[in-house]
Short mmCIF file of C-alpha atoms in Angstrom, two decimals:
data_model
loop_
_atom_site.label_atom_id
_atom_site.label_comp_id
_atom_site.label_asym_id
_atom_site.label_seq_id
_atom_site.Cartn_x
_atom_site.Cartn_y
_atom_site.Cartn_z
CA UNK N 1 0.07 0.02 0.05
CA UNK N 2 2.48 2.59 1.13
CA UNK N 3 4.81 1.69 -1.67
CA UNK N 4 1.88 2.27 -4.09
CA UNK N 5 1.29 5.42 -2.56
CA UNK N 6 4.91 6.51 -3.00
CA UNK N 7 4.93 5.57 -6.57
CA UNK N 8 1.80 7.67 -7.16
CA UNK N 9 3.34 10.82 -5.29
CA UNK N 10 6.63 10.15 -7.37
CA UNK N 11 4.76 10.17 -10.62
CA UNK N 12 2.90 13.23 -9.67
CA UNK N 13 6.06 14.93 -8.61
CA UNK N 14 7.81 14.09 -11.99
CA UNK N 15 4.75 15.17 -13.75
CA UNK N 16 4.94 18.59 -11.92
CA UNK N 17 8.67 18.99 -12.76
CA UNK N 18 8.14 18.06 -16.26
CA UNK N 19 5.24 20.32 -16.75
CA UNK N 20 7.02 23.21 -14.96
CA UNK N 21 9.97 22.70 -17.45
CA UNK N 22 7.58 22.65 -20.47
CA UNK N 23 6.16 25.90 -19.24
CA UNK N 24 9.57 27.40 -18.90
CA UNK N 25 10.14 26.47 -22.46
CA UNK N 26 6.86 27.56 -23.81
CA UNK N 27 7.32 30.88 -21.97
CA UNK N 28 11.03 31.46 -22.71
CA UNK N 29 10.45 34.89 -24.64
CA UNK N 30 8.49 36.16 -21.61
CA UNK N 31 10.90 35.03 -19.13
CA UNK N 32 13.93 36.33 -20.98
CA UNK N 33 11.97 39.74 -21.35
CA UNK N 34 11.73 40.02 -17.49
CA UNK N 35 15.14 39.02 -16.78
CA UNK N 36 16.36 41.56 -19.09
CA UNK N 37 14.18 44.27 -17.61
CA UNK N 38 15.56 43.55 -14.21
CA UNK N 39 19.04 43.38 -15.24
CA UNK N 40 18.80 46.66 -16.99
CA UNK N 41 17.15 48.29 -13.75
CA UNK N 42 19.96 46.89 -11.64
CA UNK N 43 22.78 48.17 -13.94
CA UNK N 44 21.13 51.76 -14.06
CA UNK N 45 20.65 51.82 -10.33
CA UNK N 46 24.14 50.62 -9.44
CA UNK N 47 26.24 52.31 -12.24
CA UNK N 48 24.25 55.25 -13.56
CA UNK N 49 22.22 56.63 -10.79
CA UNK N 50 24.46 55.46 -7.89
CA UNK N 51 21.90 56.83 -5.28
CA UNK N 52 19.80 54.50 -3.15
CA UNK N 53 17.32 57.25 -2.20
CA UNK N 54 16.84 58.36 -5.86
CA UNK N 55 16.44 54.67 -7.38
CA UNK N 56 16.83 51.67 -5.33
CA UNK N 57 18.34 48.73 -7.11
CA UNK N 58 16.68 45.29 -7.68
CA UNK N 59 19.01 43.90 -4.99
CA UNK N 60 18.06 46.58 -2.72
CA UNK N 61 14.42 45.90 -2.86
CA UNK N 62 15.01 42.32 -2.52
CA UNK N 63 17.08 42.77 0.86
CA UNK N 64 14.11 45.27 1.84
CA UNK N 65 11.86 42.35 1.29
CA UNK N 66 13.98 39.80 3.39
CA UNK N 67 14.21 42.63 6.05
CA UNK N 68 10.34 43.08 6.20
CA UNK N 69 9.28 39.53 6.12
CA UNK N 70 10.80 38.91 9.52
CA UNK N 71 8.81 41.83 11.01
CA UNK N 72 5.65 41.19 12.91
CA UNK N 73 2.62 43.19 13.33
CA UNK N 74 -0.50 42.93 15.60
CA UNK N 75 -3.74 42.12 14.24
CA UNK N 76 -6.69 42.42 16.43
CA UNK N 77 -9.76 40.37 15.27
CA UNK N 78 -12.87 40.07 17.47
CA UNK N 79 -10.86 40.31 20.83
CA UNK N 80 -8.17 38.27 19.57
CA UNK N 81 -4.67 39.49 19.43
CA UNK N 82 -2.58 37.87 16.80
CA UNK N 83 1.02 38.14 16.13
CA UNK N 84 1.51 37.91 12.36
CA UNK N 85 4.22 39.22 9.59
CA UNK N 86 3.77 42.63 8.77
CA UNK N 87 3.42 42.25 4.99
CA UNK N 88 0.54 39.66 5.72
CA UNK N 89 -1.30 42.17 7.90
CA UNK N 90 -0.76 44.85 5.30
CA UNK N 91 -2.18 42.59 2.71
CA UNK N 92 -5.39 41.52 4.75
CA UNK N 93 -6.04 45.30 5.47
CA UNK N 94 -5.85 46.22 1.59
CA UNK N 95 -8.00 43.24 0.65
CA UNK N 96 -10.63 44.21 3.28
CA UNK N 97 -10.73 47.66 1.86
CA UNK N 98 -10.92 46.16 -1.55
CA UNK N 99 -13.55 43.70 -0.98
CA UNK N 100 -15.91 46.34 0.85
CA UNK N 101 -15.57 48.63 -2.11
CA UNK N 102 -15.81 45.93 -4.84
CA UNK N 103 -18.57 43.96 -3.25
CA UNK N 104 -20.80 47.08 -2.60
CA UNK N 105 -20.21 48.19 -6.30
CA UNK N 106 -21.26 44.78 -7.46
CA UNK N 107 -24.39 44.67 -5.26
CA UNK N 108 -25.36 48.37 -6.43
CA UNK N 109 -24.06 48.35 -9.92
CA UNK N 110 -25.43 45.28 -11.44
CA UNK N 111 -28.92 45.52 -10.41
CA UNK N 112 -28.97 49.24 -11.35
CA UNK N 113 -27.46 48.59 -14.73
CA UNK N 114 -29.71 45.75 -15.22
CA UNK N 115 -32.98 48.08 -14.65
CA UNK N 116 -31.41 50.72 -16.66
CA UNK N 117 -30.93 48.50 -19.63
CA UNK N 118 -34.26 46.72 -19.43
CA UNK N 119 -36.62 49.56 -18.76
CA UNK N 120 -36.39 52.73 -20.62
CA UNK N 121 -38.04 54.98 -18.20
CA UNK N 122 -35.58 53.98 -15.36
CA UNK N 123 -32.64 54.84 -17.88
CA UNK N 124 -34.08 58.17 -18.52
CA UNK N 125 -34.35 58.90 -14.68
CA UNK N 126 -31.12 57.66 -13.50
CA UNK N 127 -28.75 58.33 -16.58
CA UNK N 128 -28.42 62.00 -16.27
CA UNK N 129 -27.48 61.65 -12.65
CA UNK N 130 -24.84 58.95 -13.28
CA UNK N 131 -23.51 61.07 -16.30
CA UNK N 132 -22.91 64.09 -13.91
CA UNK N 133 -21.26 62.20 -11.05
CA UNK N 134 -19.19 59.87 -13.10
CA UNK N 135 -16.60 62.35 -14.31
CA UNK N 136 -15.78 63.29 -10.67
CA UNK N 137 -12.56 61.49 -9.81
CA UNK N 138 -12.73 59.08 -6.81
CA UNK N 139 -9.92 61.02 -5.07
CA UNK N 140 -12.17 64.10 -4.84
CA UNK N 141 -14.53 62.09 -2.55
CA UNK N 142 -12.03 61.91 0.19
CA UNK N 143 -13.18 64.73 2.26
CA UNK N 144 -16.65 63.65 2.15
CA UNK N 145 -15.71 60.11 2.67
CA UNK N 146 -14.11 61.15 6.03
CA UNK N 147 -16.95 63.37 7.17
CA UNK N 148 -19.63 60.96 6.40
CA UNK N 149 -18.14 57.71 7.45
CA UNK N 150 -15.14 58.53 9.52
CA UNK N 151 -11.67 57.19 9.59
CA UNK N 152 -12.38 53.54 9.09
CA UNK N 153 -12.05 50.80 6.66
CA UNK N 154 -15.49 51.55 5.18
CA UNK N 155 -14.29 55.11 4.11
CA UNK N 156 -11.46 53.72 2.01
CA UNK N 157 -14.10 51.05 0.81
CA UNK N 158 -16.27 53.82 -0.29
CA UNK N 159 -13.53 55.54 -2.31
CA UNK N 160 -12.95 52.15 -4.01
CA UNK N 161 -16.63 51.84 -4.64
CA UNK N 162 -16.85 55.05 -6.29
CA UNK N 163 -14.04 53.94 -8.64
CA UNK N 164 -15.49 50.65 -9.16
CA UNK N 165 -19.27 51.12 -9.60
CA UNK N 166 -19.56 53.02 -12.87
CA UNK N 167 -17.74 50.64 -15.13
CA UNK N 168 -19.97 47.81 -13.61
CA UNK N 169 -23.22 49.91 -14.17
CA UNK N 170 -22.16 50.88 -17.72
CA UNK N 171 -21.19 47.36 -18.86
CA UNK N 172 -24.20 45.84 -17.50
CA UNK N 173 -26.24 48.25 -19.02
CA UNK N 174 -24.59 47.72 -22.19
CA UNK N 175 -25.08 44.10 -22.05
CA UNK N 176 -28.74 44.35 -21.34
CA UNK N 177 -29.09 46.94 -24.35
CA UNK N 178 -27.50 44.61 -26.76
CA UNK N 179 -29.50 41.32 -25.81
CA UNK N 180 -30.34 39.97 -29.38
CA UNK N 181 -33.96 40.26 -30.03
CA UNK N 182 -34.28 36.92 -31.43
CA UNK N 183 -33.33 35.42 -28.22
CA UNK N 184 -36.01 37.28 -26.44
CA UNK N 185 -38.52 36.30 -29.01
CA UNK N 186 -37.51 32.72 -28.96
CA UNK N 187 -38.00 32.67 -25.24
CA UNK N 188 -41.57 34.43 -25.51
CA UNK N 189 -42.54 31.79 -28.04
CA UNK N 190 -41.43 29.06 -25.67
CA UNK N 191 -43.47 30.45 -22.85
CA UNK N 192 -41.15 32.54 -21.03
CA UNK N 193 -43.13 35.74 -20.85
CA UNK N 194 -42.83 38.02 -17.71
CA UNK N 195 -40.04 40.68 -17.55
CA UNK N 196 -38.77 38.86 -14.41
CA UNK N 197 -38.41 35.58 -16.34
CA UNK N 198 -36.96 37.27 -19.41
CA UNK N 199 -34.30 39.11 -17.33
CA UNK N 200 -33.57 35.91 -15.36
CA UNK N 201 -33.35 33.47 -18.11
CA UNK N 202 -32.31 35.41 -21.23
CA UNK N 203 -31.08 38.85 -20.64
CA UNK N 204 -28.73 38.25 -17.60
CA UNK N 205 -26.86 35.09 -19.23
CA UNK N 206 -26.91 36.87 -22.43
CA UNK N 207 -25.05 39.83 -21.05
CA UNK N 208 -22.70 37.91 -18.85
CA UNK N 209 -19.69 38.32 -20.98
CA UNK N 210 -20.15 42.24 -20.83
CA UNK N 211 -20.89 42.35 -17.25
CA UNK N 212 -17.64 40.15 -16.66
CA UNK N 213 -15.60 42.70 -18.69
CA UNK N 214 -17.14 45.39 -16.46
CA UNK N 215 -16.08 43.70 -13.51
CA UNK N 216 -12.52 43.45 -14.74
CA UNK N 217 -12.36 46.96 -15.44
CA UNK N 218 -13.82 47.92 -12.24
CA UNK N 219 -11.41 45.73 -10.22
CA UNK N 220 -8.65 47.42 -12.05
CA UNK N 221 -9.80 50.96 -11.35
CA UNK N 222 -10.75 49.88 -7.65
CA UNK N 223 -7.18 48.49 -7.13
CA UNK N 224 -5.79 51.90 -8.52
CA UNK N 225 -7.94 53.60 -5.90
CA UNK N 226 -6.58 51.69 -3.10
CA UNK N 227 -3.33 53.77 -2.66
CA UNK N 228 -5.46 57.17 -2.38
CA UNK N 229 -7.96 55.40 -0.36
CA UNK N 230 -5.40 54.23 2.44
CA UNK N 231 -3.46 57.60 2.07
CA UNK N 232 -5.60 59.62 4.54
CA UNK N 233 -5.29 57.32 7.76
CA UNK N 234 -8.19 54.95 7.76
CA UNK N 235 -6.02 52.49 9.40
CA UNK N 236 -2.22 51.67 10.48
CA UNK N 237 -1.87 49.05 8.00
CA UNK N 238 -2.27 48.25 4.24
CA UNK N 239 -0.10 48.25 1.15
CA UNK N 240 -1.11 51.66 -0.03
CA UNK N 241 -0.58 53.19 3.49
CA UNK N 242 2.66 51.76 3.71
CA UNK N 243 3.81 53.47 0.64
CA UNK N 244 3.32 56.92 2.31
CA UNK N 245 4.37 55.70 5.63
CA UNK N 246 7.89 54.68 4.14
CA UNK N 247 8.03 57.71 1.86
CA UNK N 248 7.95 59.88 5.13
CA UNK N 249 10.54 57.59 6.70
CA UNK N 250 12.66 57.93 3.58
CA UNK N 251 12.79 54.17 3.13
CA UNK N 252 12.66 54.33 -0.69
CA UNK N 253 13.43 50.71 -1.04
CA UNK N 254 10.28 49.84 0.78
CA UNK N 255 8.37 52.16 -1.06
CA UNK N 256 9.21 50.50 -4.06
CA UNK N 257 8.69 46.99 -2.67
CA UNK N 258 5.35 48.05 -1.86
CA UNK N 259 4.47 49.37 -5.12
CA UNK N 260 5.73 46.14 -6.80
CA UNK N 261 3.53 44.23 -4.42
CA UNK N 262 0.51 46.25 -5.28
CA UNK N 263 1.15 45.60 -9.18
CA UNK N 264 1.97 41.94 -8.46
CA UNK N 265 -1.39 41.37 -6.45
CA UNK N 266 -3.42 43.25 -8.94
CA UNK N 267 -2.22 40.91 -11.69
CA UNK N 268 -3.03 37.88 -9.45
CA UNK N 269 -6.41 39.14 -8.77
CA UNK N 270 -7.08 39.81 -12.44
CA UNK N 271 -5.71 36.37 -13.57
CA UNK N 272 -7.90 34.57 -10.82
CA UNK N 273 -11.00 36.45 -12.12
CA UNK N 274 -10.23 35.52 -15.73
CA UNK N 275 -9.65 32.02 -14.92
CA UNK N 276 -12.96 31.68 -13.14
CA UNK N 277 -14.87 33.61 -15.80
CA UNK N 278 -13.64 32.13 -18.81
CA UNK N 279 -13.39 28.58 -17.50
CA UNK N 280 -16.67 28.54 -15.64
CA UNK N 281 -18.95 31.05 -16.49
CA UNK N 282 -18.15 31.68 -20.01
CA UNK N 283 -17.23 28.27 -21.40
CA UNK N 284 -20.07 28.56 -23.96
CA UNK N 285 -18.24 31.22 -25.65
CA UNK N 286 -15.15 29.07 -26.29
CA UNK N 287 -13.87 29.65 -29.74
CA UNK N 288 -15.10 33.18 -30.18
CA UNK N 289 -12.45 35.77 -30.79
CA UNK N 290 -12.54 38.32 -28.02
CA UNK X 1 -55.89 20.08 -33.06
CA UNK X 2 -54.25 22.98 -34.78
CA UNK X 3 -56.66 24.93 -37.24
CA UNK X 4 -55.81 28.40 -37.66
CA UNK X 5 -58.29 31.06 -39.05
CA UNK X 6 -57.19 34.48 -40.08
CA UNK X 7 -60.01 36.97 -40.43
CA UNK X 8 -59.87 40.16 -42.23
CA UNK X 9 -56.44 40.82 -40.82
CA UNK X 10 -54.61 44.22 -41.64
CA UNK X 11 -51.24 45.29 -40.40
CA UNK X 12 -49.70 48.65 -41.19
CA UNK X 13 -46.75 50.55 -40.00
CA UNK X 14 -47.03 54.35 -39.56
CA UNK X 15 -44.12 56.55 -39.72
CA UNK X 16 -44.49 60.11 -38.11
CA UNK X 17 -47.46 61.73 -40.07
CA UNK X 18 -46.67 59.88 -43.32
CA UNK X 19 -49.24 57.63 -45.11
CA UNK X 20 -49.16 54.17 -43.31
CA UNK X 21 -47.40 51.55 -45.31
CA UNK X 22 -49.54 48.42 -45.30
CA UNK X 23 -47.53 45.11 -44.66
CA UNK X 24 -50.77 43.33 -44.77
CA UNK X 25 -54.09 44.22 -46.02
CA UNK X 26 -57.40 42.27 -45.49
CA UNK X 27 -55.99 38.72 -45.33
CA UNK X 28 -58.48 36.00 -45.01
CA UNK X 29 -57.03 32.47 -44.62
CA UNK X 30 -57.79 29.03 -43.28
CA UNK X 31 -55.14 26.54 -42.27
CA UNK X 32 -56.61 23.11 -41.74
CA UNK X 33 -55.48 20.78 -38.98
CA UNK X 34 -52.28 18.68 -39.84
CA UNK X 35 -51.91 20.69 -42.88
CA UNK X 36 -48.36 21.83 -44.41
CA UNK X 37 -48.71 25.16 -45.84
CA UNK X 38 -46.14 27.29 -47.44
CA UNK X 39 -46.16 31.04 -47.94
CA UNK X 40 -44.27 32.26 -50.86
CA UNK X 41 -43.98 35.71 -52.44
CA UNK X 42 -41.50 38.44 -53.21
CA UNK X 43 -39.71 40.23 -50.28
CA UNK X 44 -41.82 42.73 -48.54
CA UNK X 45 -44.99 40.85 -49.30
CA UNK X 46 -45.71 40.54 -45.44
CA UNK X 47 -45.20 36.77 -45.17
CA UNK X 48 -42.92 37.01 -42.09
CA UNK X 49 -45.27 39.54 -40.48
CA UNK X 50 -48.25 37.19 -41.14
CA UNK X 51 -46.27 34.35 -39.52
CA UNK X 52 -45.25 36.67 -36.36
CA UNK X 53 -48.80 37.57 -36.07
CA UNK X 54 -49.87 34.07 -35.88
CA UNK X 55 -47.19 33.40 -33.36
CA UNK X 56 -48.29 36.29 -31.16
CA UNK X 57 -45.11 38.17 -31.37
CA UNK X 58 -46.78 40.79 -33.52
CA UNK X 59 -50.18 42.31 -33.24
CA UNK X 60 -52.59 43.17 -36.19
CA UNK X 61 -54.16 46.68 -36.57
CA UNK X 62 -57.32 45.19 -37.78
CA UNK X 63 -58.75 41.72 -37.77
CA UNK X 64 -58.00 38.63 -35.46
CA UNK X 65 -56.47 35.20 -35.61
CA UNK X 66 -57.85 32.17 -34.09
CA UNK X 67 -56.19 28.87 -33.16
CA UNK X 68 -59.13 26.10 -32.78
CA UNK X 69 -61.47 28.86 -32.06
CA UNK X 70 -59.31 30.69 -29.42
CA UNK X 71 -58.46 34.31 -30.21
CA UNK X 72 -54.54 34.83 -30.17
CA UNK X 73 -53.55 37.54 -27.99
CA UNK X 74 -49.94 36.87 -27.53
CA UNK X 75 -47.12 34.00 -27.71
CA UNK X 76 -47.90 30.75 -26.19
CA UNK X 77 -46.52 27.23 -25.98
CA UNK X 78 -49.37 25.95 -28.43
CA UNK X 79 -47.60 27.51 -31.10
CA UNK X 80 -43.86 26.62 -31.69
CA UNK X 81 -41.50 28.92 -33.84
CA UNK X 82 -38.41 28.37 -35.70
CA UNK X 83 -36.59 31.38 -36.80
CA UNK X 84 -34.53 32.28 -39.82
CA UNK X 85 -31.61 33.43 -37.81
CA UNK X 86 -29.85 30.91 -35.17
CA UNK X 87 -32.06 31.49 -32.23
CA UNK X 88 -30.64 28.70 -29.80
CA UNK X 89 -29.38 30.32 -26.45
CA UNK X 90 -25.58 30.10 -26.86
CA UNK X 91 -25.07 29.84 -23.20
CA UNK X 92 -27.05 26.64 -22.98
CA UNK X 93 -26.14 23.14 -24.05
CA UNK X 94 -28.32 21.34 -26.52
CA UNK X 95 -30.36 19.47 -24.23
CA UNK X 96 -30.69 22.59 -21.85
CA UNK X 97 -32.01 24.50 -24.75
CA UNK X 98 -34.69 21.81 -25.62
CA UNK X 99 -35.83 21.65 -21.98
CA UNK X 100 -36.29 25.32 -21.64
CA UNK X 101 -39.90 25.42 -23.04
CA UNK X 102 -41.18 22.59 -20.70
CA UNK X 103 -39.32 24.12 -17.81
CA UNK X 104 -41.07 27.27 -18.37
CA UNK X 105 -44.22 25.50 -18.46
CA UNK X 106 -43.75 24.08 -15.01
CA UNK X 107 -42.65 20.42 -16.11
CA UNK X 108 -40.19 18.76 -13.52
CA UNK X 109 -36.65 18.81 -14.91
CA UNK X 110 -36.36 15.03 -14.79
CA UNK X 111 -39.42 14.49 -16.98
CA UNK X 112 -38.36 17.47 -19.15
CA UNK X 113 -34.93 15.83 -19.77
CA UNK X 114 -36.55 12.33 -20.43
CA UNK X 115 -39.00 13.85 -23.16
CA UNK X 116 -36.07 16.14 -24.51
CA UNK X 117 -33.98 13.13 -25.11
CA UNK X 118 -36.62 11.80 -27.53
CA UNK X 119 -36.78 15.10 -29.44
CA UNK X 120 -33.19 15.31 -29.81
CA UNK X 121 -33.20 11.67 -31.24
CA UNK X 122 -36.06 12.60 -33.49
CA UNK X 123 -33.56 15.14 -35.07
CA UNK X 124 -30.58 12.70 -34.98
CA UNK X 125 -28.35 14.85 -32.58
CA UNK X 126 -28.09 12.11 -29.48
CA UNK X 127 -24.37 12.56 -29.68
CA UNK X 128 -24.39 16.41 -29.42
CA UNK X 129 -26.85 16.48 -26.48
CA UNK X 130 -24.22 18.12 -24.07
CA UNK X 131 -22.62 20.39 -26.77
CA UNK X 132 -22.94 24.10 -26.93
CA UNK X 133 -24.38 25.81 -29.92
CA UNK X 134 -21.00 27.08 -31.23
CA UNK X 135 -19.73 23.53 -31.49
CA UNK X 136 -22.77 22.87 -34.01
CA UNK X 137 -22.99 23.50 -37.72
CA UNK X 138 -25.73 25.57 -39.11
CA UNK X 139 -28.08 22.52 -40.21
CA UNK X 140 -27.43 21.16 -36.66
CA UNK X 141 -28.54 24.40 -35.08
CA UNK X 142 -31.62 24.38 -36.99
CA UNK X 143 -32.42 20.82 -36.16
CA UNK X 144 -32.03 21.49 -32.28
CA UNK X 145 -34.25 24.76 -32.89
CA UNK X 146 -36.93 22.22 -34.40
CA UNK X 147 -36.40 19.96 -31.39
CA UNK X 148 -36.90 22.72 -29.05
CA UNK X 149 -39.99 24.05 -30.67
CA UNK X 150 -41.46 20.38 -30.73
CA UNK X 151 -40.78 19.82 -27.04
CA UNK X 152 -43.51 22.10 -25.96
CA UNK X 153 -45.84 19.85 -28.02
CA UNK X 154 -47.50 22.85 -30.06
CA UNK X 155 -50.47 22.08 -32.29
CA UNK X 156 -48.91 24.38 -34.69
CA UNK X 157 -45.30 24.86 -35.79
CA UNK X 158 -44.44 28.03 -37.42
CA UNK X 159 -41.17 28.17 -39.45
CA UNK X 160 -39.77 31.56 -40.76
CA UNK X 161 -37.36 30.65 -43.61
CA UNK X 162 -35.64 28.08 -41.29
CA UNK X 163 -33.34 26.67 -44.01
CA UNK X 164 -32.73 30.02 -45.70
CA UNK X 165 -29.00 30.39 -44.44
CA UNK X 166 -28.10 26.85 -45.26
CA UNK X 167 -26.35 25.25 -48.25
CA UNK X 168 -28.25 23.64 -50.96
CA UNK X 169 -27.51 19.90 -50.07
CA UNK X 170 -28.12 20.63 -46.14
CA UNK X 171 -31.34 22.13 -47.01
CA UNK X 172 -32.53 19.28 -49.01
CA UNK X 173 -31.78 16.83 -46.23
CA UNK X 174 -33.40 19.01 -43.65
CA UNK X 175 -36.57 19.33 -45.86
CA UNK X 176 -36.86 15.39 -46.08
CA UNK X 177 -36.39 15.21 -42.24
CA UNK X 178 -38.95 17.86 -41.63
CA UNK X 179 -41.53 15.98 -43.68
CA UNK X 180 -40.69 12.82 -41.82
CA UNK X 181 -41.10 14.81 -38.47
CA UNK X 182 -44.48 16.16 -39.67
CA UNK X 183 -45.66 12.47 -40.65
CA UNK X 184 -44.78 11.31 -37.14
CA UNK X 185 -45.97 14.07 -34.90
CA UNK X 186 -49.23 14.91 -36.82
CA UNK X 187 -48.97 18.59 -36.40
CA UNK X 188 -49.87 21.75 -38.54
CA UNK X 189 -46.98 23.62 -40.07
CA UNK X 190 -47.01 27.13 -41.49
CA UNK X 191 -43.79 27.50 -43.46
CA UNK X 192 -42.37 30.80 -44.81
CA UNK X 193 -39.81 30.58 -47.76
CA UNK X 194 -38.65 32.46 -50.98
CA UNK X 195 -37.91 29.29 -52.62
CA UNK X 196 -40.44 27.97 -54.86
CA UNK X 197 -38.61 24.69 -55.07
CA UNK X 198 -38.85 24.29 -51.29
CA UNK X 199 -42.63 25.02 -51.20
CA UNK X 200 -43.52 22.44 -54.04
CA UNK X 201 -41.47 19.82 -52.29
CA UNK X 202 -43.14 20.41 -49.02
CA UNK X 203 -46.63 21.79 -49.14
CA UNK X 204 -50.27 20.62 -49.13
CA UNK X 205 -51.27 24.04 -49.77
CA UNK X 206 -49.16 27.06 -51.10
CA UNK X 207 -50.24 30.73 -50.49
CA UNK X 208 -48.89 33.01 -52.96
CA UNK X 209 -48.68 36.51 -52.13
CA UNK X 210 -48.08 39.73 -53.62
CA UNK X 211 -46.27 42.98 -52.17
CA UNK X 212 -47.12 46.51 -51.14
CA UNK X 213 -49.86 45.96 -49.77
CA UNK X 214 -49.36 42.46 -48.74
CA UNK X 215 -52.29 40.47 -50.16
CA UNK X 216 -53.04 36.92 -50.89
CA UNK X 217 -52.81 36.47 -54.74
CA UNK X 218 -53.58 32.84 -55.02
CA UNK X 219 -53.88 29.87 -53.03
CA UNK X 220 -52.58 26.68 -54.76
CA UNK X 221 -53.61 23.16 -53.53
CA UNK X 222 -50.97 20.60 -54.38
CA UNK X 223 -52.23 17.01 -55.02
CA UNK X 224 -48.82 15.62 -55.85
CA UNK X 225 -48.28 12.12 -54.31
CA UNK X 226 -45.73 11.84 -51.41
CA UNK X 227 -43.04 11.01 -51.27
CA UNK X 228 -42.38 13.61 -53.93
CA UNK X 229 -39.61 13.63 -56.71
CA UNK X 230 -38.16 17.19 -57.00
CA UNK X 231 -37.75 16.85 -60.77
CA UNK X 232 -40.93 14.97 -61.75
CA UNK X 233 -42.85 16.37 -64.61
CA UNK X 234 -45.99 17.56 -62.51
CA UNK X 235 -43.51 19.50 -59.92
CA UNK X 236 -41.73 21.10 -62.92
CA UNK X 237 -44.86 22.29 -64.46
CA UNK X 238 -46.20 23.70 -61.20
CA UNK X 239 -42.83 25.37 -60.29
CA UNK X 240 -42.83 26.91 -63.78
CA UNK X 241 -46.31 28.40 -63.16
CA UNK X 242 -45.62 29.76 -59.92
CA UNK X 243 -42.51 31.47 -60.85
CA UNK X 244 -44.04 32.98 -63.88
CA UNK X 245 -46.85 34.41 -61.55
CA UNK X 246 -44.12 35.80 -59.21
CA UNK X 247 -42.03 37.30 -62.10
CA UNK X 248 -45.17 39.15 -63.32
CA UNK X 249 -45.93 40.19 -59.70
CA UNK X 250 -42.22 41.62 -59.53
CA UNK X 251 -42.20 43.47 -62.91
CA UNK X 252 -45.60 45.07 -62.12
CA UNK X 253 -43.62 47.63 -59.89
#
């Protein structure tokens, strides 16, 4: 038995290694491109700029990472005081702010966009208001976010909400507007007649690609708002907050490290969503050129 | 039963304050139970509009349509429809498309699936029951559309140029299959086409229509024996006669 298990494990290990090496081969151009960029950065920082404050090199950032991984921070959750790595606590706070903003944007944006796309009168009522509010940059809401909500994670969430909600509304609306007439008529002839049924069974699934694209844009915009949202002191932790914090302390290597972390995490979130949407939700669109 | 009666039916479209354009003017027509009727005419003669009014997707400005004595006021599962465009829901698999109508009508999913399997078998697509529409060819899509329309067990099947987008060979095969389905299911079929060849091969009765305003020009009863030979002498004579009437109709303008 144990021998068999070991064999299976060994096979899995070999498979993993071989698939890894094949990915490396397959992605060689991309990998070389990244390595080249890092090398050029390192050379410029060390030999041309020669100033760690002005431009920290790749190795500076790497040693900053090693330094900060060992540091701990306190995290208080529901009366519990936890001792966790500071990077992890920053990440948790940022994800908290981000998910408050994004979830509320989804909960408000999707139903609103659906109603606007399906009922002409609602669109005529809501659209002018949206068109006036939409061009206001999310950062301009900071004073009112503080006055209305106070210095807490929900104020940061509000800012991210302002950035994320409009792409969701607009893409949901567009999706609903462009539902093909023949699908609606086919559904009607098959006995699907009320607005509720037509929205549930025809308009919503048919506009899912557009809604998913809207969520992707919204997540990008929301992530960009994160730094601004954490700038005004809603919490003592957070990836965006730490950029300012370390700037004041003149730790430019840590500033750059947090910047890179923000970029990397944003990429991961986007990939996760794409994987889920393309693989699960939209597998009926495979083979279409997007 | 599936007897359709069209009485004094008119449909016009008014643009601003201009004179209304008549898509259909004063149409009177009877389609008997289990009859195969083809509507043929030049484009703009209102044949599609007439079919849409029977389906309940469009409303007449004057006159009424009855199905078995019941006035038609909107779409309903007693009238199935196959569209010219591919109308399968692309987010549903073949079987999910076919059970959509029965589920809407309150049939339990298990029963609906069992029923749907039969219809998918009827159109010969068992192998593709779990495929998405993008994986099917044009002819297969229209076969599924027929199965989906039949799953509601309608008494009338309305078909709006269903084979118009298909290549000639596929079209011939599907015509043959449609006749077999019609024979098996004993339903009334109203079929709109611009192909005289198709009408002569399929119909019990051909309704020839004229354009602007859309009117019934002539109703031709076909007593050609089935199975029909596309190139038989009688079929040729009939086709020739209809084509000449249509050409006269088109050069009149």
